[in-house]
Tab-separated table of C-alpha atoms in Angstrom:
chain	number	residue	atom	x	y	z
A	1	UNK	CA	-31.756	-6.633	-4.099
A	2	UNK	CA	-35.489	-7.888	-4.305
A	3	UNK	CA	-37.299	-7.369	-7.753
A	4	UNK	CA	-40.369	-5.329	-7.367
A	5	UNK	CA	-43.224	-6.846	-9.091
A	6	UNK	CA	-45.051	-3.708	-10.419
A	7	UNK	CA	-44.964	-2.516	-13.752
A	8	UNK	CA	-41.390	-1.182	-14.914
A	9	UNK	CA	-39.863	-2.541	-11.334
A	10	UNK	CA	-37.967	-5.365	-12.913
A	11	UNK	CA	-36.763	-3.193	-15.310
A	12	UNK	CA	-35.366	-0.738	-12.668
A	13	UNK	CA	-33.261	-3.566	-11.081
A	14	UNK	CA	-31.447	-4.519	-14.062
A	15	UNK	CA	-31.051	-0.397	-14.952
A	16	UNK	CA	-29.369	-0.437	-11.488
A	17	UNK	CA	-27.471	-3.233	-11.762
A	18	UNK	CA	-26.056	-2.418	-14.787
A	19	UNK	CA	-24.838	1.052	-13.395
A	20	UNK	CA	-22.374	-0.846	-10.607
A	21	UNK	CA	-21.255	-2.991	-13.057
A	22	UNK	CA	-20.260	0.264	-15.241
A	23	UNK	CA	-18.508	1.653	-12.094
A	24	UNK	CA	-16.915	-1.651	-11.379
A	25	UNK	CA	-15.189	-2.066	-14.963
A	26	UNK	CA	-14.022	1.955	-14.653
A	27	UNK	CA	-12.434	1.425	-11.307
A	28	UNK	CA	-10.314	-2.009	-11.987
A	29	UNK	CA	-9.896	-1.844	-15.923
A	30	UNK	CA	-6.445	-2.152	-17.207
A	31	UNK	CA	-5.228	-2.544	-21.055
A	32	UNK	CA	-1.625	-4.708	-21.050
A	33	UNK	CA	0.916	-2.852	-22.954
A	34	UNK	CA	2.276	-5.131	-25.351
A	35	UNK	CA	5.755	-4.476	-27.625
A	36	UNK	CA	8.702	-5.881	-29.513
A	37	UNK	CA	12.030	-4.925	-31.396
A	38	UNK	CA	13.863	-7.157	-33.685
A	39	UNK	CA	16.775	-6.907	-35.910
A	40	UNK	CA	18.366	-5.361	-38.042
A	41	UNK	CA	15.894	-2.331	-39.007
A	42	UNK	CA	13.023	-2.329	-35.985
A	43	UNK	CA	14.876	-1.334	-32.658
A	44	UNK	CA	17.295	-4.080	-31.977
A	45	UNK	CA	20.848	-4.561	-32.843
A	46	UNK	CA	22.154	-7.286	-32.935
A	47	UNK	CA	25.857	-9.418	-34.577
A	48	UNK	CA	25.846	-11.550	-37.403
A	49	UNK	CA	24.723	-14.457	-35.283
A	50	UNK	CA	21.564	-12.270	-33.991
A	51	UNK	CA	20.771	-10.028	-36.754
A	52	UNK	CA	17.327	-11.685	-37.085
A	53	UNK	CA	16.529	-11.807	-32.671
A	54	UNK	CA	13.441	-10.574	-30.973
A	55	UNK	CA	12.180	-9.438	-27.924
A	56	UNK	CA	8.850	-9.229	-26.919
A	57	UNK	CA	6.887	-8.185	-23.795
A	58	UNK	CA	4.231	-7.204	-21.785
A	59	UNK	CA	3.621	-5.131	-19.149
A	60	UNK	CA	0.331	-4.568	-17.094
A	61	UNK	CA	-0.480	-3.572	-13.803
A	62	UNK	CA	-2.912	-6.039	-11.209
A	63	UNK	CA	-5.189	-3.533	-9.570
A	64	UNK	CA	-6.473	-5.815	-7.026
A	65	UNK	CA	-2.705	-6.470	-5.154
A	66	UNK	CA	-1.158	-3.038	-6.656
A	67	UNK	CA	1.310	-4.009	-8.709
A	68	UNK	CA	3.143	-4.626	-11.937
A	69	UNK	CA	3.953	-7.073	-14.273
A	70	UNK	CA	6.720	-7.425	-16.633
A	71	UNK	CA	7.032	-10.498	-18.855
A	72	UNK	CA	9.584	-10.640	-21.428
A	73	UNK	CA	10.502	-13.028	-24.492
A	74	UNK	CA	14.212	-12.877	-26.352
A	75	UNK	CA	14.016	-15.761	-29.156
A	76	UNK	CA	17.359	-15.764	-31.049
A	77	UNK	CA	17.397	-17.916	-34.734
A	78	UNK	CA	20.845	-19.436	-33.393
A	79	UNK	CA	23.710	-20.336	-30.961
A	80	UNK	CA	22.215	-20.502	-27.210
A	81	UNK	CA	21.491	-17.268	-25.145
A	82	UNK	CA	24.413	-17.353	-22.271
A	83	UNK	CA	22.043	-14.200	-20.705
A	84	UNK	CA	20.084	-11.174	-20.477
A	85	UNK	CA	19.620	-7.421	-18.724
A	86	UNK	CA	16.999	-5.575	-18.252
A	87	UNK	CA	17.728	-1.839	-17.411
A	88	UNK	CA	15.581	-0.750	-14.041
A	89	UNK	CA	15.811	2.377	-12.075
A	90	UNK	CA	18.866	3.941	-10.642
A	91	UNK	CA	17.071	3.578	-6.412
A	92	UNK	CA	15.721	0.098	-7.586
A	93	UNK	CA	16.500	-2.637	-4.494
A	94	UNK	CA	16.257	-5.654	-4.102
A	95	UNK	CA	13.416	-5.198	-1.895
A	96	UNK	CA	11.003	-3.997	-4.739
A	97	UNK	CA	11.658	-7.585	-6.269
A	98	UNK	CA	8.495	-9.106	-5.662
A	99	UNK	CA	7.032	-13.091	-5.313
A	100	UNK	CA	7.021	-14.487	-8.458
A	101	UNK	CA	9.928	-13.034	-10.276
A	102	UNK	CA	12.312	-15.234	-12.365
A	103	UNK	CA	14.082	-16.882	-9.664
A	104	UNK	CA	18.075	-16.296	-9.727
A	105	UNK	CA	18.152	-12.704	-10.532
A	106	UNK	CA	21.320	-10.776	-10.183
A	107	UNK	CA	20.848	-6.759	-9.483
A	108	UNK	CA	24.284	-4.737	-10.754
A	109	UNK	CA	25.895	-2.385	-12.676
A	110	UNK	CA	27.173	-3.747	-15.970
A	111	UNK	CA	29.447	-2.736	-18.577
A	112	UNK	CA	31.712	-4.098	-21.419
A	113	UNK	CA	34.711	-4.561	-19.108
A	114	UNK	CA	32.485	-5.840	-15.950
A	115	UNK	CA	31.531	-7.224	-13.744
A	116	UNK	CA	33.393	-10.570	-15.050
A	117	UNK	CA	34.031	-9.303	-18.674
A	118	UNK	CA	31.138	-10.923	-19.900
A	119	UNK	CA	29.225	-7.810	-21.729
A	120	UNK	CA	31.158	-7.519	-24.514
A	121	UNK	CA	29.595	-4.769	-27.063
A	122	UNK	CA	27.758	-3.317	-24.466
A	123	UNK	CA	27.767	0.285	-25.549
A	124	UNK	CA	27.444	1.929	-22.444
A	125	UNK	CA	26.243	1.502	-18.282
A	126	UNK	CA	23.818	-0.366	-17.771
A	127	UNK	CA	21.989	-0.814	-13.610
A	128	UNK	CA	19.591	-3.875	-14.035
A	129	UNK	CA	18.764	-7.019	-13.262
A	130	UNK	CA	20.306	-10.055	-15.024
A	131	UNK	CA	19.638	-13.855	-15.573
A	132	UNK	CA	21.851	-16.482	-17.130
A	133	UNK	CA	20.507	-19.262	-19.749
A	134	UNK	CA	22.140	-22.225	-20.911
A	135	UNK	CA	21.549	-24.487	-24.063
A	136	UNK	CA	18.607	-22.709	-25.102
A	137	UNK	CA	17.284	-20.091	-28.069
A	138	UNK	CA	14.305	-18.846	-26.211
A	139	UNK	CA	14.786	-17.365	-22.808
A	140	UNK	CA	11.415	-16.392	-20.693
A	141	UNK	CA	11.911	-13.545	-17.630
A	142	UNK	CA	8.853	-11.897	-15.578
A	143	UNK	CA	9.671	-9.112	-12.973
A	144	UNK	CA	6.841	-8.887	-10.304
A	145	UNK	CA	7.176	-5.527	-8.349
A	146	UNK	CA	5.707	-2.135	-7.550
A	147	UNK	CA	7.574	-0.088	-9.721
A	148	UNK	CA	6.086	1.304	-12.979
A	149	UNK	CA	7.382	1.372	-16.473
A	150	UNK	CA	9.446	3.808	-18.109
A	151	UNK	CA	11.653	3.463	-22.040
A	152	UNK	CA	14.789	1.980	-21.122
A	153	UNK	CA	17.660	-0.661	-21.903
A	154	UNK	CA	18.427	-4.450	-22.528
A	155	UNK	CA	21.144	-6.759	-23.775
A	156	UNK	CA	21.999	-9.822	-23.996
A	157	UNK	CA	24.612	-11.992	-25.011
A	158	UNK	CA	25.694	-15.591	-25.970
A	159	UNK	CA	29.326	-16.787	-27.154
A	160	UNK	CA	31.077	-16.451	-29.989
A	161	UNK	CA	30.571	-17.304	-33.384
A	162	UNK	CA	33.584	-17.834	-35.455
A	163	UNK	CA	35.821	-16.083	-33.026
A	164	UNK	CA	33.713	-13.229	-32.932
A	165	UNK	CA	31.454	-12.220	-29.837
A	166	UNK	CA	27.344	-12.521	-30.077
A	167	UNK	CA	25.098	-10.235	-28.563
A	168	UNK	CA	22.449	-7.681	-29.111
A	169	UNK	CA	20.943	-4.835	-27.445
A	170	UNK	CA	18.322	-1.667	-27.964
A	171	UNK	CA	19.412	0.613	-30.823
A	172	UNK	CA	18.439	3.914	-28.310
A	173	UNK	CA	20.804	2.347	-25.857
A	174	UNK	CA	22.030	5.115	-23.790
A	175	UNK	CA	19.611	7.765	-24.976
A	176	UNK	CA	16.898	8.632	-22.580
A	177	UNK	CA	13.355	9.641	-23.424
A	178	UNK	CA	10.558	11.409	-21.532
A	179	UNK	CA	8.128	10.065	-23.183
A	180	UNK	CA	5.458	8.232	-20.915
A	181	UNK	CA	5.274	4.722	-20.482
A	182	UNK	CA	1.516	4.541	-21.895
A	183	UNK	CA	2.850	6.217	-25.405
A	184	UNK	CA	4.818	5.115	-28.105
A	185	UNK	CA	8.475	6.911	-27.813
A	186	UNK	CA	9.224	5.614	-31.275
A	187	UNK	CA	12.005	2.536	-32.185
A	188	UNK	CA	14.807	1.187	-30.042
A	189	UNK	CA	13.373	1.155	-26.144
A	190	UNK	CA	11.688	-1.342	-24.268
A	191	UNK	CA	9.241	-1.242	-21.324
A	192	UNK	CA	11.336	-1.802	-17.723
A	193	UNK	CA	10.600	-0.777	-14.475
A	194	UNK	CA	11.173	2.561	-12.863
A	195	UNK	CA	9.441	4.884	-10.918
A	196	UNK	CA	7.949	3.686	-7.239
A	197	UNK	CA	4.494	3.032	-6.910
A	198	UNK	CA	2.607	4.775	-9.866
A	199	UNK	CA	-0.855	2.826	-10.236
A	200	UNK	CA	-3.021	3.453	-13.530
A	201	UNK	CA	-5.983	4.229	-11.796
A	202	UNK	CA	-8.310	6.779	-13.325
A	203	UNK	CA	-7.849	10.655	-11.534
A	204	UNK	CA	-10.838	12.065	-8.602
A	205	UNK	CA	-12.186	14.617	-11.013
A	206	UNK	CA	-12.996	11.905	-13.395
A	207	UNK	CA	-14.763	9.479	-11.011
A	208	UNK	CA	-16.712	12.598	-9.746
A	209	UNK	CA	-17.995	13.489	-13.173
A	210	UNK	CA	-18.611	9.519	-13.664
A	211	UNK	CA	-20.798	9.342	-10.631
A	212	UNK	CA	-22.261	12.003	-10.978
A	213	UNK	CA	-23.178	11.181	-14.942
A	214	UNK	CA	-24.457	7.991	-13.287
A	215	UNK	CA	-26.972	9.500	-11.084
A	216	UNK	CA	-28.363	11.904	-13.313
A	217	UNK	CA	-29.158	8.746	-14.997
A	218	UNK	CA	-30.890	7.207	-12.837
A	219	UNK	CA	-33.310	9.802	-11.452
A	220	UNK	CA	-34.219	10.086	-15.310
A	221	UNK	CA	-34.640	6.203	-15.100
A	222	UNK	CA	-37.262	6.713	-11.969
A	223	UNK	CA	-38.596	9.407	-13.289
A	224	UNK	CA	-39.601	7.820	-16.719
A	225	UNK	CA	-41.112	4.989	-14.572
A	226	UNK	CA	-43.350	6.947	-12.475
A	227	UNK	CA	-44.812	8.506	-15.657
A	228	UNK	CA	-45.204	4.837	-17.046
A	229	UNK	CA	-46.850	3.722	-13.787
């Protein structure tokens, strides 16, 4: 845009300016929803072995490509992670697994008994995807796909510890909530994905009443000029 060199012009341009960067930061602005539960007392339960794990994430949404992502953290105090699942929707596919997931996935149904008998303590059903570890107390997993969040369901699991089995899960295992994904259901979920395609992208009415806002802003702008000139 060229600057005007008459008195209040330059001043115009940057009052312009600034109004489609407003617009711009509206349109594309997205807070990451960040989260944990640990053991015993904040969401997590976990065996003797665990009773001091966490797991952390966060979830936000790229609103350039259209779609989410989900990074999670499980750090354990002790005795090596042998794996972990992360609950997802019921009519989740493998197709809605997008580039730059955690390579070597596995999408099933689990429960204590299956598939493999390798969920023991699991307290209930669980459809999700899974990823093994090996040797290590800090396991890393991102999902990349198109699906937003919902409160839902992990565990994970390692050996055994003095002949008894190590694991942990969510202390609302099993227990829905329809709380939104933007809102704080209380202790025991974590963020996973569900629903297709739901993009946090502010509603028509209120870019109309932006825009509008906007203009009457900048006729007052000209206006105040003109007097000035």
């Amino acid at each position: 845009m060229e600057v005007v060199k008459t008195k209040g012009g330059v001043e115009m341009k940057k009052l312009f300016f600034c109004l489609i960067l407003v617009v711009g930061l509206v349109g594309n602005a997205w807070a990451t929803l960040i989260g944990s539960i640990s053991g015993p007392s904040n969401g997590l339960s976990g065996t003797d072995g665990w009773s001091d794990a966490i797991l952390k994430w966060e979830v936000s949404f790229d609103a350039t490509k259209n779609y989410w992502v989900y990074e999670y953290w499980f750090e354990v105090d002790e005795k090596d992670i042998s794996h972990v699942i992360f609950e997802v929707s019921t009519d989740f596919r493998e197709y809605d697994i997008l580039s730059g997931t955690t390579t070597k996935w596995e999408l099933n149904t689990y429960t204590s008994s299956g598939p493999g008998n390798s969920n023991p303590g699991l307290p209930g059903e669980i459809y999700g995807l899974k990823w093994e570890f090996k040797d290590t107390t800090s396991a890393y997993v991102k999902i990349v796909t198109k699906r937003a969040p919902m409160w839902g369901d992990f565990y994970a699991k390692d050996g055994t510890d003095s002949g008894v089995d190590v694991y942990a899960y969510n202390t609302m295992f099993g227990v829905s909530t329809n709380v939104p994904y933007n809102q704080n259901p209380g202790v025991g979920w974590v963020l996973v994905p569900d629903t297709e395609s739901v993009y946090p992208v502010p509603e028509p009415s209120t870019l109309l009443l932006l825009g509008t806002g906007l203009i009457g802003l900048g006729v007052f702008a000209r206006k105040r000029l003109q007097m000035r000139g």
